[in-house]
XYZ file of C-alpha atoms in Angstrom:
452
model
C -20.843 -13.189 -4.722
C -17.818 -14.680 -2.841
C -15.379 -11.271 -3.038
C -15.934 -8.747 -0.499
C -13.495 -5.904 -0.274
C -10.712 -5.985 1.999
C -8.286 -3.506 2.942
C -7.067 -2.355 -0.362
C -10.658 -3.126 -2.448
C -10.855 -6.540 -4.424
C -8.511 -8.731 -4.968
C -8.396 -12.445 -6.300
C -7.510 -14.963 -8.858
C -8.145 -13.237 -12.109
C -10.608 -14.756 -14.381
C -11.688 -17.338 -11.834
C -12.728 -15.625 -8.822
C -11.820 -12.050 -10.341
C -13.580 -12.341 -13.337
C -14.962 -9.686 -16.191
C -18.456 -10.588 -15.333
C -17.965 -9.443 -11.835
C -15.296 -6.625 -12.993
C -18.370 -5.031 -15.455
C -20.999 -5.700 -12.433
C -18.449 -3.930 -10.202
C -18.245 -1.207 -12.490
C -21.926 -0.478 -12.955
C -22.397 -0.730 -8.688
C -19.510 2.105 -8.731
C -21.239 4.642 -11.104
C -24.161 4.215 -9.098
C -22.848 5.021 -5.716
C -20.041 7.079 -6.737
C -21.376 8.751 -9.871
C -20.600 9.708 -13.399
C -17.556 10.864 -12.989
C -16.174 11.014 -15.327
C -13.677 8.468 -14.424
C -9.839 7.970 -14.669
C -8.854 4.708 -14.421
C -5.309 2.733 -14.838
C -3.935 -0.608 -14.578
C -0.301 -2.151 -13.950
C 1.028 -4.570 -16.120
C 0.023 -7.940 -15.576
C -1.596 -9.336 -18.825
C -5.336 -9.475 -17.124
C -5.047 -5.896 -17.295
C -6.923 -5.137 -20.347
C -9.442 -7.549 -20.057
C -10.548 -6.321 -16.810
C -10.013 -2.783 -17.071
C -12.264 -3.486 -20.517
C -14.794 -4.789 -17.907
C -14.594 -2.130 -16.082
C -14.874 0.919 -18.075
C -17.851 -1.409 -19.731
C -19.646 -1.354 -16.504
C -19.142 2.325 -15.870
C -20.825 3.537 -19.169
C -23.842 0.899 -19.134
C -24.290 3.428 -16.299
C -23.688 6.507 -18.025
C -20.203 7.290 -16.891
C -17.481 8.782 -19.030
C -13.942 6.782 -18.655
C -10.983 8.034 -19.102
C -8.227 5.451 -19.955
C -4.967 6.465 -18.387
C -3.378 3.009 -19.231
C 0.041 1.387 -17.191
C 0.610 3.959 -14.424
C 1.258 4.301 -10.965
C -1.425 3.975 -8.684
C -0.426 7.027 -7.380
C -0.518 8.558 -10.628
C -4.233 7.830 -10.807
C -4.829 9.432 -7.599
C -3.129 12.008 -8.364
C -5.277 12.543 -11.485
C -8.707 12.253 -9.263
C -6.915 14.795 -6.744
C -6.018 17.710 -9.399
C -9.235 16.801 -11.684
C -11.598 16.408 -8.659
C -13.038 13.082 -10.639
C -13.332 9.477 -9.197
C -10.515 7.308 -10.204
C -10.099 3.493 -10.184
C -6.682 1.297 -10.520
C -6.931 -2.615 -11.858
C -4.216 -4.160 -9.865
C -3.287 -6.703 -7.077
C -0.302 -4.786 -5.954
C 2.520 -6.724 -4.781
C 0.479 -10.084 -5.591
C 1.813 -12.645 -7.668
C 0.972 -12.496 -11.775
C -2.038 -14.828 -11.623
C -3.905 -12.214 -9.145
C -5.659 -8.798 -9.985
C -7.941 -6.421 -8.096
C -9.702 -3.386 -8.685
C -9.276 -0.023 -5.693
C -11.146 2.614 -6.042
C -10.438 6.537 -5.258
C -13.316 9.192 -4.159
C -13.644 12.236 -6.248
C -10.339 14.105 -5.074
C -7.906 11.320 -5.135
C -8.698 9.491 -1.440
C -9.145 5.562 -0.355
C -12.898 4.856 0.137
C -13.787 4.775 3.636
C -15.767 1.873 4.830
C -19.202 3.134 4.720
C -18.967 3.721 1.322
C -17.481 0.813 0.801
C -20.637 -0.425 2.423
C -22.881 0.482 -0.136
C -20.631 -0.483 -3.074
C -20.640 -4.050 -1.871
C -24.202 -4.169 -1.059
C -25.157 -2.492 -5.168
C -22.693 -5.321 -6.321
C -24.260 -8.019 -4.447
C -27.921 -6.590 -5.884
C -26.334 -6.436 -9.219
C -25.170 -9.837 -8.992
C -28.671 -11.649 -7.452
C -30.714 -13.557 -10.316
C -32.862 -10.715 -10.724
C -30.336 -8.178 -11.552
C -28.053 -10.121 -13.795
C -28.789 -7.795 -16.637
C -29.083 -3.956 -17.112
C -32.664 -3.174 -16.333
C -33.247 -6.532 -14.674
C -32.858 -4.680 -11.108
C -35.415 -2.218 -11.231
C -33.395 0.488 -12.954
C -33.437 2.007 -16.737
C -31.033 0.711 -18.446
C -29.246 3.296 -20.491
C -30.393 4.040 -24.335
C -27.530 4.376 -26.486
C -27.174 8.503 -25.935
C -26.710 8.198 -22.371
C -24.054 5.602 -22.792
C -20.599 6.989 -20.999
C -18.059 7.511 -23.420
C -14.562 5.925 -23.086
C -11.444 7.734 -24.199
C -8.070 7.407 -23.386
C -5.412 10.390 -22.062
C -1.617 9.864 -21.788
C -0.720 12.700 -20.248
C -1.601 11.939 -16.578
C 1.619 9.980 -16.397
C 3.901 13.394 -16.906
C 1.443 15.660 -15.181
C 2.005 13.140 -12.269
C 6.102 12.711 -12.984
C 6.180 16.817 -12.717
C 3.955 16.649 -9.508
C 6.415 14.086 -8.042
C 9.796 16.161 -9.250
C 8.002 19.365 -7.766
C 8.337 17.972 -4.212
C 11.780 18.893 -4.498
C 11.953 22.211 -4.759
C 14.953 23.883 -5.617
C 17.121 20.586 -4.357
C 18.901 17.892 -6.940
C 19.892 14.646 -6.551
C 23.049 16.314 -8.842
C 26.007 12.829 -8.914
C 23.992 11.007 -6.399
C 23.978 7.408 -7.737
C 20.627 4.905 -7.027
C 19.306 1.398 -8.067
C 15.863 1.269 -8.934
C 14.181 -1.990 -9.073
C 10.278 -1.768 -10.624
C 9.128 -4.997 -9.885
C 8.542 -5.226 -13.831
C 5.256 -3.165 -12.615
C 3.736 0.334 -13.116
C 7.339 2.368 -12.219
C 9.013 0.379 -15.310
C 8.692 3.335 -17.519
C 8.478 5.974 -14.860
C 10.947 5.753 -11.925
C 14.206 5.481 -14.217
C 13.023 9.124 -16.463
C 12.030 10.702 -12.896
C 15.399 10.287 -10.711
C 17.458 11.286 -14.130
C 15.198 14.280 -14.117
C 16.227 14.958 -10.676
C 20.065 14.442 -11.502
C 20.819 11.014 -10.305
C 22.829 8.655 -12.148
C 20.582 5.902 -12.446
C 20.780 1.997 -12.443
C 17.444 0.125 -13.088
C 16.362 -3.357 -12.581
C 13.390 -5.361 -13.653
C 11.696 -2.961 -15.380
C 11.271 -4.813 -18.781
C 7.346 -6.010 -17.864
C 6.422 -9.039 -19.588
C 2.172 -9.365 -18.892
C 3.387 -12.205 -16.362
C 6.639 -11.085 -14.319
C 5.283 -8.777 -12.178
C 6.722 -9.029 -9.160
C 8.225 -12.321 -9.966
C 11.790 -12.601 -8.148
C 11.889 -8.732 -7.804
C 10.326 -5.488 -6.165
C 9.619 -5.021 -2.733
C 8.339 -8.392 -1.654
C 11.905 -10.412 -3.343
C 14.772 -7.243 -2.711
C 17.354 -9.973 -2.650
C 18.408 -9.074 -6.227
C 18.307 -5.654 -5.354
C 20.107 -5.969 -2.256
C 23.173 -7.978 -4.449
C 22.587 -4.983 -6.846
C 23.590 -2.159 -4.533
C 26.462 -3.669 -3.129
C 28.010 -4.458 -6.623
C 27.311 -0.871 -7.516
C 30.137 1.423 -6.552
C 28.950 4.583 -5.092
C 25.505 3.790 -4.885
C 23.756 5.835 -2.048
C 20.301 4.346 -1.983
C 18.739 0.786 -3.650
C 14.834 1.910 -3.995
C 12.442 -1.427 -4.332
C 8.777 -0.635 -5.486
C 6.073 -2.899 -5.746
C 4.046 -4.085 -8.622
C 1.684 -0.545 -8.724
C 4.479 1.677 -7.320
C 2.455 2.675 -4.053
C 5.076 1.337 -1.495
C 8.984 1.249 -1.186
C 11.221 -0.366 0.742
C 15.030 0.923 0.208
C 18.046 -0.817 0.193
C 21.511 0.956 2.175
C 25.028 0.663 0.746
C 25.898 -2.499 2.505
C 22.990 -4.099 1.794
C 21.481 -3.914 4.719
C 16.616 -3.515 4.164
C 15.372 -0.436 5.163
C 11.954 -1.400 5.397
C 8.773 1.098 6.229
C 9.040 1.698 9.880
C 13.025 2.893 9.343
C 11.951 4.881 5.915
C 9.012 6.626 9.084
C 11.645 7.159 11.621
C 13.901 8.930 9.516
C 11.315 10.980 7.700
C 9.629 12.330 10.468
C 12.251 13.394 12.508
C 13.798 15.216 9.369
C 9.840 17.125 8.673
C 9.863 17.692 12.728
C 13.615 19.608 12.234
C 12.374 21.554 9.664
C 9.442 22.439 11.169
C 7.162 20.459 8.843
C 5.458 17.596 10.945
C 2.400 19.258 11.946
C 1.587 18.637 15.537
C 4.663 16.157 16.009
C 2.656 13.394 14.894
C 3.105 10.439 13.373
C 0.529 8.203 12.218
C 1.441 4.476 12.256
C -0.512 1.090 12.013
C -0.508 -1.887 14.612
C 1.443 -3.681 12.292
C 4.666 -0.892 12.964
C 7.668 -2.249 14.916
C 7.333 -1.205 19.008
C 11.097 0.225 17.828
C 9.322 2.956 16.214
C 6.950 3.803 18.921
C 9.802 3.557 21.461
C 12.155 5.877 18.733
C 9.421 8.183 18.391
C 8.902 8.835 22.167
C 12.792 9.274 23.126
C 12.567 11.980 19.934
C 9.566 13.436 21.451
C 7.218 13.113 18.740
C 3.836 11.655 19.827
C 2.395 8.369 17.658
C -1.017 8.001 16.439
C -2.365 4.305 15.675
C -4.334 2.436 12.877
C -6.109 -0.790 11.929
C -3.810 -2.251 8.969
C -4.405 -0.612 5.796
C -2.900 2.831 4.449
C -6.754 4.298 3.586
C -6.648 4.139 7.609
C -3.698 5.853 8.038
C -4.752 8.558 5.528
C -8.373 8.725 7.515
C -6.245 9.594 10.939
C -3.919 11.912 9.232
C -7.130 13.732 7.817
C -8.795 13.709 11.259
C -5.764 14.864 13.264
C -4.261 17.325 10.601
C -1.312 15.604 10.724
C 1.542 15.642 7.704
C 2.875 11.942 8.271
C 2.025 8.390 8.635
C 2.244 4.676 6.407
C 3.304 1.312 6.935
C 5.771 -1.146 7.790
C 5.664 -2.599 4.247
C 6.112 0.980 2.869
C 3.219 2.374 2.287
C 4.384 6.059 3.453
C 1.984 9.431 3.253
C 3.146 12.601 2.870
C -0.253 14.081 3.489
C 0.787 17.591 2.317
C 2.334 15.959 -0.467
C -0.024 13.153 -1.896
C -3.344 11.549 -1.298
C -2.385 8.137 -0.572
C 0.674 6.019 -0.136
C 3.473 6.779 -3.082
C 6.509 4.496 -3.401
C 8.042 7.406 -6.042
C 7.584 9.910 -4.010
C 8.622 8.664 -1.174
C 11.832 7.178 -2.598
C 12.557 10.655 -4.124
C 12.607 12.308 -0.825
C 14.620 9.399 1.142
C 17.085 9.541 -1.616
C 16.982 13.639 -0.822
C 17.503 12.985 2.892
C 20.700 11.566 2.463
C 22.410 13.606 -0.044
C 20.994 16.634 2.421
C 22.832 14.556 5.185
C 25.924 13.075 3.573
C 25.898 9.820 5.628
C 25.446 6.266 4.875
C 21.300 5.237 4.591
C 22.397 2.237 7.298
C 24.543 4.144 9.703
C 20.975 6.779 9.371
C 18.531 4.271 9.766
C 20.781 2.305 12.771
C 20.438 5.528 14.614
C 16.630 6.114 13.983
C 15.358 3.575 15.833
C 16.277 -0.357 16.931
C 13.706 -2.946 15.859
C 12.664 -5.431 18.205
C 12.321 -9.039 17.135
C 8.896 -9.451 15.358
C 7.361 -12.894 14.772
C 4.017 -13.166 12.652
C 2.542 -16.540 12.417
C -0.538 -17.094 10.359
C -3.169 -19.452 11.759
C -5.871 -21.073 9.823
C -9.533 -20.952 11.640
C -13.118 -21.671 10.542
C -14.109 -18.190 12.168
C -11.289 -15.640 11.980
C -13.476 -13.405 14.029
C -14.332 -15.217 16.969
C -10.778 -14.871 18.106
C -11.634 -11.497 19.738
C -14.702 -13.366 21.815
C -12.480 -16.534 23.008
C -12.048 -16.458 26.604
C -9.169 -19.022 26.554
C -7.292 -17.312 23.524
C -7.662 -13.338 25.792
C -6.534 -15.406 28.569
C -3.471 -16.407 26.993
C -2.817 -13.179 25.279
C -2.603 -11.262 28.960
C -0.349 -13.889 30.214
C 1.948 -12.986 27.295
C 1.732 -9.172 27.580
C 2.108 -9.216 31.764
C 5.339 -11.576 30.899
C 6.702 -8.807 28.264
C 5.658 -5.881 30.266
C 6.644 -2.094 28.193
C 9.450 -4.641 26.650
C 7.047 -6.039 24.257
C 3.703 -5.881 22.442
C 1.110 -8.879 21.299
C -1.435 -7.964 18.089
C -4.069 -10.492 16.794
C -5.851 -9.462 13.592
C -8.191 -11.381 11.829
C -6.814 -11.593 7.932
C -9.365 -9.156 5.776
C -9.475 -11.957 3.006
C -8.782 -14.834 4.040
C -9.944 -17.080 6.762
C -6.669 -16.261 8.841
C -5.725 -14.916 11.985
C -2.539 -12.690 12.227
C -0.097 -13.427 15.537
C 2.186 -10.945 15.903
C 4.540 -10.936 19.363
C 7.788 -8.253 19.761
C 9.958 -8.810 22.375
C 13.847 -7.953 23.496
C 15.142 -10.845 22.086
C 14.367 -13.190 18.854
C 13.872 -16.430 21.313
C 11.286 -14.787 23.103
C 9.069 -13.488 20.436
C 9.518 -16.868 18.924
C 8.160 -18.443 21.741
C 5.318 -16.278 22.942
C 4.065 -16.532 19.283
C 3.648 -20.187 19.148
C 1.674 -20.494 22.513
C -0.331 -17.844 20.904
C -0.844 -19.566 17.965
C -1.442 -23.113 19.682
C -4.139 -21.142 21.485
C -5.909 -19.790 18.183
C -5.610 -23.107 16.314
C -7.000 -24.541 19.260
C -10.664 -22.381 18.370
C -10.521 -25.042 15.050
């Protein structure tokens, strides 16, 4: 087996290095370490969908689990259905990945990432599955299942407006009454969502890209290509907030009146000194990743709310907000937890309230986020290595990471992370000024690609 899971479960090339075999095999290692469930699962619309959530639910009763087939949703919307159903839930999609990619992520009974342990032991039941030996049902050691312990597979499409209420609900007894927004879906899992749910909450509503195709997902749109977006919100007159979700609808980036990205860090700033006014961010907390812009941090501090960091990945985040009883946390590419609110990162959701915030504040979202915090100049270089963990052991590459961080002093901030798929290491250098960061990155980088 050449997939392991990374910081979102599996992802790869579907039907080449994601393929059904392994999708079914996956299934069958999930029943057994997870249980019977029974499950809800969901999908997003890339045109590999089928085939591997097919796979799937085909490895989950050759186990004896029951499926439940909640078809395109939100991935969200599926944790939200493991949350209020106490089940196991599992999503077929790669996210904000290109069409030719899928993935499968998984959700514990009540709606939460897996945490790595368990993890653990799904990889090591998939890699038993997959060994010669275990090839076949049976062929492991275990029974396989006569045909009256088979899991049953049926389908429900009501999670999707048990979820849209859920998301409305957050709310209250507030309206987005003449408030005008541009929603771009990515073509992805909000394409027949987002649109029904701001009307519902009295917005006058333009969408984009939300006409999915099976293979233009993400394609020239969403959160990873806002450009279109961006051009969209500054035609629009009136518009108060451009919302850009990605390909499953569990991150958002927004877009402000003049154009200007309001990416995840901003979208944190602004939420959690709004919860801290109202006396709603528990502990004055907020839970962030390495990845989040020093601006933030240094935001956070002059606001007097204390910061909490995470390895990359929002399952980490959600871990920390569990741990500290905290109400807030996410990521600089949007992945955003309202932990009162939602189990795991939700683009909707999150766009609802930001959209909320500033028809409660009656200012312009870039004259908001300008005043939240100042984002210092952030260069990320990818390096290519043979061993993208023996960065953290290399004498010469620690070396020439203090040098960096005694030159940058509180003014700056230096973060290696080996890639969780690939065989990459992550440079990322802030500093005061563009030139700087630029700089310190590619001695940092020379270093790395120096390890071969």
């Amino acid at each position: 087996m050449s997939m392991t899971f990374g910081t979102d479960g599996v992802r790869g090339l579907a039907n080449a290095e994601l393929t059904p075999e392994l999708v079914l095999a996956l299934g069958r290692a999930a029943a057994r370490v997870l249980g019977e469930g029974p499950w809800v699962v969901g999908r997003d619309t890339r045109r590999s969908g089928p085939m591997l959530q097919a796979a799937l639910a085909a490895g989950l009763a050759s186990e004896g689990a029951g499926v439940v087939d909640l078809g395109v949703v939100p991935t969200p919307a599926v944790a939200h259905a493991a949350a209020s159903r106490s089940l196991p839930g599992a999503v077929v999609s790669a996210s904000h990945n290109p069409f030719p990619d899928n993935g499968v992520k998984f959700f514990a009974p009540g709606g939460h990432k897996l945490p790595d342990d368990v993890e653990d032991r799904l990889e090591a039941e998939l890699r038993a599955l997959l060994a010669p030996a275990g090839s076949a049902p049976g062929a492991d050691g275990g029974e396989p299942k006569v045909a009256a312990a088979v899991g049953t597979i049926s389908t429900d499409a009501t999670a999707v407006d048990a979820y849209a209420a859920h998301v409305l609900a957050v709310l209250a007894d507030r309206t987005l009454a003449g408030a005008r927004v541009v929603l771009d879906c990515a073509n992805g899992s909000a394409s027949a969502i987002a649109g029904e749910v701001f009307r519902r909450a009295g917005a006058n509503v333009t969408v984009l890209h939300a006409q999915p195709d099976g293979t233009n997902i993400n394609h020239g749109s969403g959160s990873t290509h806002p450009q279109a977006l961006q051009d969209a919100v500054r035609a629009t007159p009136g518009a108060v907030v451009g919302l850009a979700f990605d390909g499953d609808a569990d991150r958002v980036l927004a877009v402000a009146p003049n154009g200007d990205l309001v990416d995840g860090d901003h979208i944190l700033a602004l939420a959690a000194v709004d919860l801290r006014d109202r006396g709603l961010l528990a502990n004055d907390t907020l839970v962030v990743t390495v990845m989040s812009n020093l601006g933030l941090r240094l935001a956070m501090a002059d606001a007097g709310i204390d910061v909490v960091e995470t390895k990359v990945g929002d399952r980490y985040v959600l871990e920390a907000l569990e741990a500290g009883g905290f109400s807030l946390g996410g990521e600089q590419s949007g992945h955003v937890i309202f932990r009162d609110l939602a189990t795991t990162g939700d683009g909707l959701l999150t766009g609802l309230l930001l959209a909320d915030l500033v028809v409660r504040r009656g200012e312009p979202l870039d004259a908001m986020a300008a005043a939240a915090m100042t984002r210092l100049p952030q260069v990320l270089e990818n390096v290519r290595v043979r061993d993208r963990d023996a960065v953290a052991t290399a004498e010469e590459v620690m070396a020439a990471v203090a040098k960096v961080e005694r030159e940058l002093g509180d003014h700056g901030r230096v973060v290696l992370r080996p890639s969780g798929t690939e065989p990459l290491v992550r440079v990322m250098v802030e500093a005061p000024t563009a030139e700087q960061a630029e700089r310190a990155a590619d001695r940092l980088a020379g270093a790395v690609a120096a390890l071969g």
